[in-house]
Amino acid sequence: MNAIDANGVKKSFRGGMSLAKREVLRGVTLDARPGEILGFLGSNGAGKTTTIKIVLGLIRADEGTAELFGHPAGSKEAALRTGYLPEMPYFYPHLTLGEFLEFCGRLSGVPPRLLAERIGRVVETVDLSPHRDLRLKTFSKGMLQRAGLAQAILHDPDLLVLDEPFSGLDPIGRRLVRDVLVDLRARGKTIFFSSHILPDMEALCDRVSIIRDGIIAKTLGLDELMRLGEGRIEITARGVRMGTLAPLHEYVSAAADRGDETFIVVRERRFVRPVIEHLYGRGADVLAVAGVRRSLEDIFMQEIARPAVPGGAEASNADRPRDPAVFAGF
Amino acid sequence: MNRIAAVAINTFRESARERILVVAAVFGAVLMGATVFLSPLAVGARQKIVMDVGLAAISIIGVLSAVFLGGTLVHKEIDRKAIYLVLSRPVSRPAYLVGKLAGVVLAVSLIFAVMTAVLAAALVLGDAALRPAVFAAVYLSLLETAVVASIVVFFSTFTTPMLTSFFALCCVAAGSLSNDLRVFAEKFGGAGTRAAANAFYYLLPNLKVFNLRHEAVHDLPFRVGDLALATAYAAVYVAAVLCFACLVFRRREFA
Ligand SMILES: Nc1ncnc2c1ncn2[C@@H]1O[C@H](COP(=O)(O)OP(=O)(O)OP(=O)(O)O)[C@@H](O)[C@H]1O
Ligand SMILES: [Mg+2]
């Protein structure tokens, strides 16, 4: 049984001034399998938060169904097993972190005798132990975000739904959240999170569902992710003379000189060896070989932005690895 | 039950730390203190005025704090989406509303406690006997506040704080008159007017029931049975209003 099963979810909102309804979700279908980290990727306004709210039963789908562990979204059974971090969460400013977590724990039905110990543990996990007795209104944005994570994992839920868990965090905070999520997955928990920070997603997710204009454009598995992520391979060499590279045109997609160094982009992995041997054979010196992975960002731009903004600046950005003109400008 | 208590305690904590609560309590205390010093009358008459002003202040300040505290608290939670943290947990929406109401009433009880203590001190220092009627009057005012708070919670499930406060105050004003209106209609109105006045009477709370101030001030007898009746009336009224609030709230989306 899947942790999340959303099937053909549709949702319209009435626009502000006009009475016309606008379809924000046009049939979202996605599933989070037990024990995986499923990323939820989409540009601003694509419908991520709306989907998440439907999954949690905070709003109702017009059509389609959403189930958590086989229970309808919003049911008590589903809520018992789910932890949620809202986008831009608001916390009660007058409460201390400890009081706030106590409140959350009681709402989630954590037995009172376990509560103190649980709170101590999650506060430790998100690195807020020294601030336990401070009012939440004195917290910084990053601290609030971590407090939000603490309340989401407090009752040890089987499913975590996180709406932009990395927003407002510095690199150390991001690292911390990442470690927490990886640790939870290792303990068999399912995690569903949306994010704009693509490297975080690339490093964490088993699968990524990409939403565009209210519909899932694509769901990529780990192997597809890896394959898509295979990018260019760059060789840096010195002493490459005019004409040295000419016989390599089938192996090399681009090359550019900068000072006495030359950057060479190899088309495929299997061409690395012949290219290097050729360079050595012609008296050139190889200084570095680097595999530059295509980031999810590049993929994202190609899958999402290109059809939406044909010929836009962002779309051509995604082509950078293959574009010798850009490359020459190193 | 545990969850209702959690919501109530949280609401109480939040509101107890709101400045408005402190302001209300201090204002009430100062008002009563001032009456003691400012009324240049014979001792017996002065005690009557202190009691009169004191009990009226308790009632009015109690009702007003319920209106403003309750109106903003529930709405603020919806508006700032703190409610996501609550309703994504296994808490039913009715339980949430009951908890909210209980929390507001608890917070207002705090004001009541402070003001009652000040009033009692003023009376004792002025050598007046502390009659049970004084406490009975305070108790009824608290019931009145609970009824008003439930109306506030009802409106706050679907309107803005401004409108919530406005509607609630209208209900208070009309509720204080609903008895008179009905009597008036009985005497002078036709069938239509009588029916309207009756509907009005049953829909709005009859706040007269909660007023024992006259008896307390003038040391008139009151019946314990009336207190029980008022308690039962408040309980039924609050329960009915909460039912309507739940009906509205159940359909509510938090987008
Ligand atoms: N309550 C609402 N009323 C009207 N329109 C809404 C409402 N909530 C969301 N929308 C619209 O639905 C669309 C999707 O919003 P949503 O918040 O789901 O996007 P998102 O993918 O989470 O974006 P972001 O990355 O900016 O958080 C937006 O165009 C938004 O304007
Ligand atoms: Mg969003």
XYZ file of C-alpha atoms and ligand atoms in Angstrom:
617
model
C 0.000 0.000 0.000
C 1.343 3.421 -0.905
C 1.954 6.154 1.625
C 0.331 8.652 -0.721
C -1.995 7.841 -3.553
C -3.423 10.775 -5.449
C -5.549 9.998 -8.440
C -6.758 12.519 -10.987
C -7.023 15.317 -8.456
C -8.662 18.441 -9.818
C -9.150 21.735 -8.064
C -10.462 25.095 -9.174
C -10.330 28.379 -7.349
C -12.560 31.319 -7.912
C -10.506 34.226 -9.145
C -10.369 37.384 -7.075
C -12.339 39.928 -9.107
C -14.087 37.775 -11.646
C -16.393 34.992 -10.632
C -14.852 32.661 -13.174
C -13.182 29.590 -11.770
C -9.615 28.864 -12.636
C -8.502 25.256 -12.742
C -5.324 25.124 -10.709
C -4.966 21.333 -10.612
C -6.000 19.551 -13.774
C -5.746 15.927 -12.752
C -2.737 15.336 -10.553
C -1.776 11.704 -10.164
C 1.135 10.733 -7.983
C 2.139 8.103 -5.504
C 4.707 8.001 -2.736
C 5.876 4.471 -2.093
C 6.677 3.338 1.408
C 10.214 4.177 2.469
C 11.084 6.490 -0.381
C 11.833 10.163 -0.682
C 9.639 11.608 -3.387
C 10.513 15.075 -4.585
C 7.862 17.439 -5.868
C 9.227 19.895 -8.338
C 7.516 22.735 -10.132
C 7.825 26.429 -10.792
C 5.967 29.088 -8.788
C 2.234 28.667 -9.057
C 2.428 25.218 -10.627
C 0.187 23.818 -7.897
C 2.553 22.170 -5.416
C 1.128 23.727 -2.281
C -2.430 23.175 -3.470
C -1.709 19.488 -4.061
C -0.115 19.167 -0.646
C -3.087 20.797 1.062
C -5.434 18.370 -0.643
C -3.291 15.436 0.405
C -3.611 16.666 3.996
C -7.338 17.313 3.791
C -7.008 21.043 4.440
C -8.884 21.657 1.215
C -11.095 19.305 -0.761
C -10.473 18.079 -4.268
C -13.230 18.914 -6.760
C -12.591 15.615 -8.488
C -10.342 12.653 -7.952
C -9.173 11.028 -4.750
C -6.277 11.346 -2.351
C -5.455 8.591 0.111
C -2.750 8.144 2.708
C -2.007 4.558 3.663
C -5.373 3.668 2.178
C -7.274 6.163 4.328
C -8.954 9.189 2.793
C -7.028 12.461 3.048
C -8.054 14.402 6.119
C -9.263 11.368 8.040
C -8.100 10.816 11.582
C -6.350 7.572 10.635
C -4.365 9.372 7.954
C -3.559 12.335 10.189
C -2.244 10.073 12.954
C 0.478 8.770 10.678
C 1.417 12.020 8.977
C 3.700 14.916 9.860
C 3.371 18.195 7.984
C 5.544 21.235 7.572
C 3.545 24.016 5.904
C 5.028 26.519 3.526
C 5.884 29.661 5.495
C 4.523 28.295 8.762
C 3.156 30.610 11.410
C 3.859 29.770 14.979
C 2.316 31.111 18.109
C 4.695 33.967 18.924
C 3.956 34.013 22.641
C 4.709 30.355 23.211
C 8.125 28.964 23.987
C 9.443 26.234 21.750
C 8.846 23.689 24.495
C 5.242 24.788 25.034
C 4.610 24.766 21.319
C 5.919 21.239 20.897
C 3.972 20.092 23.911
C 0.833 21.444 22.276
C 1.608 19.713 18.983
C 2.429 16.451 20.700
C -0.824 16.397 22.607
C -2.787 17.142 19.458
C -1.082 14.272 17.712
C -1.945 11.947 20.537
C 1.562 11.371 21.883
C 1.069 9.723 25.292
C 1.808 12.316 28.010
C 4.400 10.156 29.724
C 6.433 9.932 26.505
C 6.030 13.566 25.547
C 8.873 15.183 27.510
C 11.390 12.671 26.260
C 10.182 12.995 22.654
C 10.386 16.773 22.792
C 13.909 16.587 24.155
C 14.902 14.288 21.341
C 13.477 16.256 18.410
C 14.783 19.536 19.802
C 18.166 17.873 19.874
C 17.695 16.564 16.338
C 17.023 20.011 14.898
C 19.751 21.554 17.017
C 17.543 23.892 19.032
C 18.172 22.516 22.533
C 19.535 25.785 23.945
C 16.456 27.662 22.747
C 13.804 25.428 24.176
C 12.557 27.961 26.700
C 12.634 30.983 24.435
C 9.493 32.507 22.993
C 9.022 31.718 19.332
C 8.767 35.408 18.485
C 12.464 35.735 19.273
C 13.390 33.030 16.760
C 15.093 33.784 13.449
C 13.600 32.550 10.202
C 15.924 29.588 10.002
C 15.227 28.653 13.612
C 11.494 28.765 12.941
C 11.945 26.526 9.941
C 13.770 24.021 12.117
C 11.109 24.335 14.810
C 8.651 23.515 12.035
C 10.571 20.377 11.206
C 10.633 19.459 14.889
C 6.844 19.604 15.159
C 6.490 17.568 11.978
C 8.607 14.669 13.247
C 7.550 14.924 16.901
C 5.010 12.106 16.850
C 7.275 9.840 14.808
C 4.960 9.737 11.763
C 5.303 7.208 8.971
C 4.853 9.883 6.340
C 6.354 13.350 6.253
C 4.888 15.979 3.953
C 7.154 18.989 3.744
C 6.356 22.112 1.751
C 9.682 23.742 0.910
C 11.591 22.463 3.924
C 14.823 24.133 2.836
C 13.549 27.668 2.469
C 15.160 30.185 4.766
C 18.003 27.914 5.801
C 21.722 28.588 5.611
C 24.033 25.861 4.289
C 24.458 24.379 7.754
C 20.708 24.305 8.286
C 20.192 22.720 4.871
C 22.734 20.098 5.680
C 20.964 19.407 8.967
C 17.568 18.989 7.335
C 19.093 16.773 4.697
C 20.667 14.549 7.316
C 17.410 14.337 9.232
C 15.525 13.280 6.104
C 18.092 10.683 5.099
C 18.033 9.314 8.620
C 14.251 9.068 8.558
C 14.305 7.223 5.276
C 16.800 4.792 6.730
C 14.205 4.116 9.418
C 11.626 3.263 6.785
C 9.703 6.530 6.744
C 8.231 7.988 3.581
C 8.997 11.589 2.714
C 7.238 13.806 0.218
C 8.671 17.265 -0.165
C 8.559 20.203 -2.516
C 11.544 22.403 -3.055
C 13.093 24.945 -5.344
C 16.591 24.092 -4.276
C 17.390 21.532 -6.889
C 20.715 20.196 -5.657
C 19.005 19.273 -2.398
C 16.422 17.359 -4.328
C 18.942 15.684 -6.579
C 20.973 14.504 -3.639
C 18.012 13.221 -1.651
C 15.209 11.912 -3.795
C 14.542 8.399 -4.948
C 12.057 9.797 -7.419
C 10.941 13.219 -8.503
C 7.508 14.193 -9.751
C 7.517 17.305 -11.850
C 4.338 19.341 -11.875
C 3.606 21.883 -14.530
C 0.445 23.958 -14.863
C -1.461 21.709 -12.520
C -0.551 18.416 -14.080
C 2.287 15.965 -13.438
C 4.548 16.430 -16.438
C 6.898 13.626 -15.548
C 7.967 11.347 -12.732
C 11.592 10.355 -12.818
C 13.030 7.341 -11.047
C 16.514 7.185 -9.611
C 17.970 5.447 -12.667
C 16.384 7.973 -15.001
C 17.604 10.724 -12.765
C 21.116 9.344 -12.928
C 21.007 8.906 -16.676
C 19.606 12.357 -17.202
C 22.190 13.652 -14.815
C 25.045 12.243 -16.878
C 26.450 15.381 -18.365
C 29.472 16.510 -20.193
C 32.993 15.467 -19.397
C 35.581 18.184 -19.454
C 39.272 17.744 -20.045
C 41.697 20.532 -19.280
C 44.931 20.275 -21.220
C 48.050 22.315 -21.860
C 50.142 22.514 -24.968
C 47.383 21.724 -27.429
C 48.461 23.062 -30.799
C 46.382 24.190 -33.731
C 45.003 21.197 -35.538
C 45.672 18.750 -32.714
C 41.989 18.317 -32.105
C 40.904 18.111 -35.713
C 40.938 14.282 -35.929
C 38.831 14.124 -32.755
C 35.719 15.825 -34.043
C 33.660 12.678 -33.531
C 34.727 12.463 -29.891
C 34.783 16.096 -28.941
C 31.776 18.375 -28.953
C 33.448 21.634 -28.058
C 36.802 23.153 -27.231
C 38.023 26.535 -26.151
C 41.361 28.107 -25.392
C 42.038 30.210 -22.401
C 45.565 31.388 -22.072
C 47.779 28.367 -22.628
C 45.116 25.980 -21.383
C 42.447 24.314 -23.468
C 39.071 23.074 -22.285
C 37.768 20.125 -24.231
C 34.272 18.711 -23.893
C 34.078 15.002 -24.630
C 30.845 13.638 -26.079
C 30.645 10.396 -24.141
C 32.414 8.586 -21.348
C 33.862 5.961 -23.590
C 35.679 8.624 -25.612
C 37.698 9.870 -22.660
C 40.492 7.369 -23.040
C 41.090 7.793 -26.800
C 41.040 11.574 -26.442
C 43.576 11.552 -23.622
C 45.814 9.106 -25.460
C 45.627 11.264 -28.548
C 46.556 14.365 -26.540
C 49.542 12.656 -24.927
C 50.584 11.327 -28.314
C 50.724 14.869 -29.652
C 52.804 16.117 -26.772
C 50.002 17.823 -24.887
C 49.686 17.571 -21.135
C 46.402 16.622 -19.442
C 45.857 18.676 -16.308
C 42.375 17.631 -15.217
C 39.438 15.463 -16.164
C 36.116 16.400 -14.661
C 32.698 14.894 -15.046
C 30.230 17.732 -14.798
C 26.845 16.294 -13.937
C 23.887 17.835 -15.563
C 22.022 19.237 -12.629
C 18.374 18.699 -12.098
C 18.173 22.399 -12.736
C 19.240 21.899 -16.325
C 16.760 19.084 -16.721
C 14.133 21.150 -15.005
C 14.690 24.027 -17.375
C 14.414 21.740 -20.351
C 11.344 19.898 -19.127
C 9.522 22.849 -17.715
C 10.694 26.203 -18.915
C 11.482 25.595 -22.548
C 7.968 24.869 -23.753
C 6.621 27.649 -21.564
C 9.060 30.337 -22.680
C 10.275 29.379 -26.143
C 13.661 30.905 -26.836
C 13.669 32.591 -23.448
C 16.842 33.360 -21.622
C 16.384 30.460 -19.239
C 15.831 27.971 -22.005
C 19.082 28.824 -23.736
C 20.800 28.643 -20.382
C 19.986 24.986 -20.232
C 21.821 24.438 -23.478
C 25.045 25.837 -22.177
C 26.929 22.534 -22.018
C 26.386 21.885 -25.694
C 26.819 25.400 -26.917
C 30.379 26.051 -28.117
C 29.727 29.759 -28.458
C 28.930 30.061 -24.795
C 31.665 27.684 -23.920
C 34.247 29.733 -25.811
C 33.489 32.639 -23.567
C 35.006 30.881 -20.547
C -10.865 15.248 25.404
C -7.135 15.497 25.739
C -7.027 17.318 22.424
C -9.784 19.748 23.344
C -7.863 20.516 26.522
C -4.680 21.038 24.494
C -6.386 23.549 22.203
C -7.975 25.271 25.196
C -4.720 25.555 27.115
C -2.911 26.800 24.055
C -5.587 29.422 23.420
C -5.444 30.434 27.041
C -1.667 30.754 26.993
C -1.746 32.789 23.826
C -4.421 35.164 25.057
C -3.092 35.445 28.596
C 0.013 36.931 27.038
C -1.924 39.358 24.867
C -1.694 42.886 26.089
C -5.447 43.440 25.776
C -6.090 41.086 28.662
C -3.783 42.938 31.011
C -5.185 46.271 29.875
C -8.730 45.106 30.547
C -7.914 43.797 34.015
C -5.947 46.895 35.003
C -8.639 49.166 33.632
C -11.308 47.385 35.662
C -9.202 47.493 38.815
C -8.407 51.182 38.433
C -12.030 51.996 37.762
C -13.129 50.319 40.970
C -10.342 51.893 42.982
C -11.217 55.311 41.637
C -14.865 54.896 42.595
C -13.874 54.288 46.188
C -11.924 57.505 46.450
C -14.023 59.703 44.266
C -17.484 59.176 45.707
C -17.862 61.768 48.483
C -20.839 60.170 50.113
C -21.896 58.588 53.319
C -20.285 55.204 53.879
C -23.379 53.100 53.143
C -24.209 54.903 49.918
C -20.591 54.775 48.811
C -20.514 51.016 49.201
C -23.591 50.758 47.002
C -21.931 52.815 44.291
C -18.705 50.842 44.506
C -20.662 47.631 44.158
C -22.813 48.965 41.372
C -19.914 50.320 39.338
C -17.764 47.308 40.152
C -20.272 44.689 39.044
C -21.171 46.661 35.931
C -17.488 47.000 35.078
C -16.937 43.283 35.504
C -19.827 42.485 33.230
C -18.980 44.998 30.508
C -15.247 44.436 30.509
C -15.807 40.683 30.522
C -18.121 40.816 27.522
C -15.897 43.234 25.622
C -12.765 41.168 26.169
C -14.587 38.048 25.020
C -15.633 39.888 21.857
C -12.214 41.255 20.988
C -10.083 38.424 22.264
C -12.233 35.718 20.701
C -12.740 37.578 17.451
C -9.067 38.063 16.753
C -7.780 34.800 18.191
C -9.716 32.395 16.024
C -9.399 34.513 12.951
C -5.717 35.158 13.422
C -5.148 31.457 13.531
C -6.990 30.921 10.262
C -5.512 33.976 8.620
C -1.914 33.231 9.517
C -2.386 29.555 8.801
C -1.407 28.395 12.260
C -4.541 26.357 11.873
C -2.707 24.137 9.367
C -0.575 22.869 12.202
C -3.683 21.999 14.180
C -6.055 20.596 11.584
C -3.430 18.484 9.831
C -3.273 16.575 13.100
C -5.897 14.094 14.244
C -8.100 16.816 15.711
C -11.709 17.067 14.619
C -12.975 20.465 13.682
C -15.709 20.479 16.342
C -13.079 19.623 18.961
C -11.044 22.546 17.723
C -13.955 24.972 18.108
C -14.869 23.684 21.557
C -11.246 24.024 22.624
C -11.058 27.564 21.282
C -14.185 28.583 23.143
C -12.979 26.997 26.355
C -9.650 28.779 26.023
C -11.272 32.172 25.500
C -13.577 31.620 28.467
C -10.617 30.527 30.568
C -8.694 33.659 29.644
C -11.655 35.892 30.407
C -12.079 34.110 33.733
C -8.653 35.420 34.590
C -9.910 38.998 34.131
C -12.911 38.119 36.218
C -10.737 36.763 38.995
C -8.588 39.892 39.094
C -11.520 42.288 39.022
C -13.516 40.317 41.555
C -10.572 40.284 43.916
C -10.235 44.057 43.599
C -13.936 44.569 44.133
C -13.938 42.332 47.181
C -10.953 44.170 48.604
C -12.621 47.537 48.014
C -15.751 46.367 49.770
C -13.982 44.786 52.721
C -11.746 47.828 53.214
C -14.878 49.954 53.156
C -16.316 47.885 55.976
C -19.087 46.428 53.858
C -20.221 42.859 54.269
C -19.362 40.559 51.359
C -22.759 39.201 50.493
C -23.173 35.969 48.534
C -25.254 37.914 46.025
C -22.102 39.715 44.893
C -20.459 36.458 43.952
C -23.650 35.155 42.414
C -23.756 38.291 40.251
C -20.153 37.756 39.166
C -20.892 34.130 38.352
C -23.835 35.091 36.165
C -21.714 37.671 34.384
C -19.227 34.936 33.626
C -22.025 32.806 32.156
C -23.074 35.783 30.075
C -19.509 36.145 28.838
C -19.394 32.473 27.877
C -22.592 32.878 25.856
C -21.172 35.931 24.115
C -17.894 34.093 23.481
C -19.765 31.259 21.777
C -21.463 33.784 19.491
C -18.068 35.275 18.739
C -16.680 31.843 17.854
C -19.675 31.232 15.611
C -19.153 34.426 13.617
C -15.420 33.987 13.459
C -15.858 30.722 11.550
C -16.935 32.671 8.501
C -16.313 36.418 8.773
C -13.495 38.851 9.453
C -12.572 40.006 12.983
C -14.143 43.415 12.357
C -17.457 41.944 11.328
C -17.272 39.284 14.002
C -16.907 41.922 16.699
C -19.589 44.049 15.130
C -22.125 41.226 14.818
C -21.343 39.960 18.290
C -21.850 43.411 19.801
C -25.147 43.717 17.914
C -26.219 40.413 19.420
C -25.254 41.617 22.873
C -27.208 44.841 22.454
C -30.248 43.079 21.013
C -29.908 40.272 23.552
C -30.181 42.742 26.390
C -33.425 44.014 24.899
C -34.972 40.861 23.510
C -37.072 40.267 26.620
C -38.432 43.812 26.623
C -39.154 43.589 22.930
C -41.183 40.461 23.371
C -43.162 41.894 26.249
C -43.751 45.013 24.202
C -44.927 42.994 21.203
C -47.211 40.862 23.366
C -48.931 43.953 24.590
C -49.184 46.105 21.521
C -48.262 44.149 18.398
C -50.310 42.157 15.945
C -49.762 38.447 15.247
C -46.922 39.107 12.814
C -45.031 41.371 15.160
C -45.526 38.909 17.971
C -44.141 36.044 15.918
C -41.159 38.135 14.880
C -40.474 39.202 18.447
C -40.756 35.592 19.556
C -38.334 34.369 16.908
C -35.991 37.139 17.923
C -36.343 36.129 21.531
C -35.455 32.514 20.970
C -32.692 33.168 18.475
C -30.851 35.807 20.452
C -29.590 35.148 23.926
C -31.746 36.586 26.659
C -28.971 38.328 28.544
C -31.342 39.687 31.172
C -31.240 36.246 32.722
C -27.624 36.863 33.663
C -28.167 40.139 35.433
C -28.288 39.941 39.212
C -26.640 43.267 39.845
C -29.714 45.051 41.089
C -30.356 42.377 43.696
C -26.735 42.346 44.784
C -26.470 46.096 45.199
C -29.716 46.514 47.050
C -29.362 43.405 49.106
C -32.531 41.866 47.712
C -33.179 38.152 47.999
C -32.382 35.902 45.052
C -33.138 32.263 44.440
C -30.483 29.605 44.010
C -32.903 27.899 41.624
C -32.593 30.908 39.308
C -28.848 30.450 39.235
C -29.269 26.813 38.239
C -31.766 27.789 35.584
C -29.440 30.448 34.194
C -26.629 27.905 34.142
C -28.749 25.429 32.224
C -29.882 28.149 29.821
C -26.288 29.188 29.140
C -25.210 25.583 28.584
C -28.001 24.879 26.113
C -27.486 28.142 24.296
C -23.730 27.665 23.993
C -24.188 24.088 22.781
C -26.693 25.178 20.128
C -24.478 27.988 18.871
C -21.497 25.640 18.738
C -23.507 23.182 16.669
C -24.191 25.854 14.090
C -20.554 26.938 14.201
C -19.483 23.341 13.520
C -21.847 23.073 10.572
C -20.232 26.122 9.006
C -16.717 25.160 9.981
C -16.929 21.626 8.671
C -17.312 22.862 5.112
C -14.655 25.501 5.475
C -11.506 25.255 3.347
C -8.202 26.678 4.443
C -6.584 27.753 1.210
N -7.003 30.204 -2.244
C -6.728 30.443 -3.517
N -7.556 31.199 -4.256
C -7.295 31.446 -5.542
N -6.218 30.998 -6.190
C -5.336 30.240 -5.519
C -5.537 29.928 -4.137
N -4.516 29.166 -3.735
C -3.707 29.011 -4.802
N -4.192 29.650 -5.875
C -3.585 29.675 -7.206
O -3.264 28.377 -7.566
C -2.036 28.328 -8.255
C -1.143 27.313 -7.616
O -0.786 27.751 -6.333
P 0.185 26.921 -5.399
O 0.304 27.678 -4.137
O -0.305 25.528 -5.328
O 1.541 26.972 -6.198
P 2.976 26.414 -5.781
O 3.351 25.420 -6.803
O 2.967 25.980 -4.373
O 3.858 27.714 -5.942
P 5.110 28.230 -5.091
O 6.308 27.556 -5.635
O 5.133 29.690 -5.378
O 4.848 27.942 -3.661
C -1.488 29.750 -8.232
O -1.675 30.308 -9.498
C -2.294 30.456 -7.208
O -2.522 31.774 -7.632
Mg 3.964 26.547 -2.702
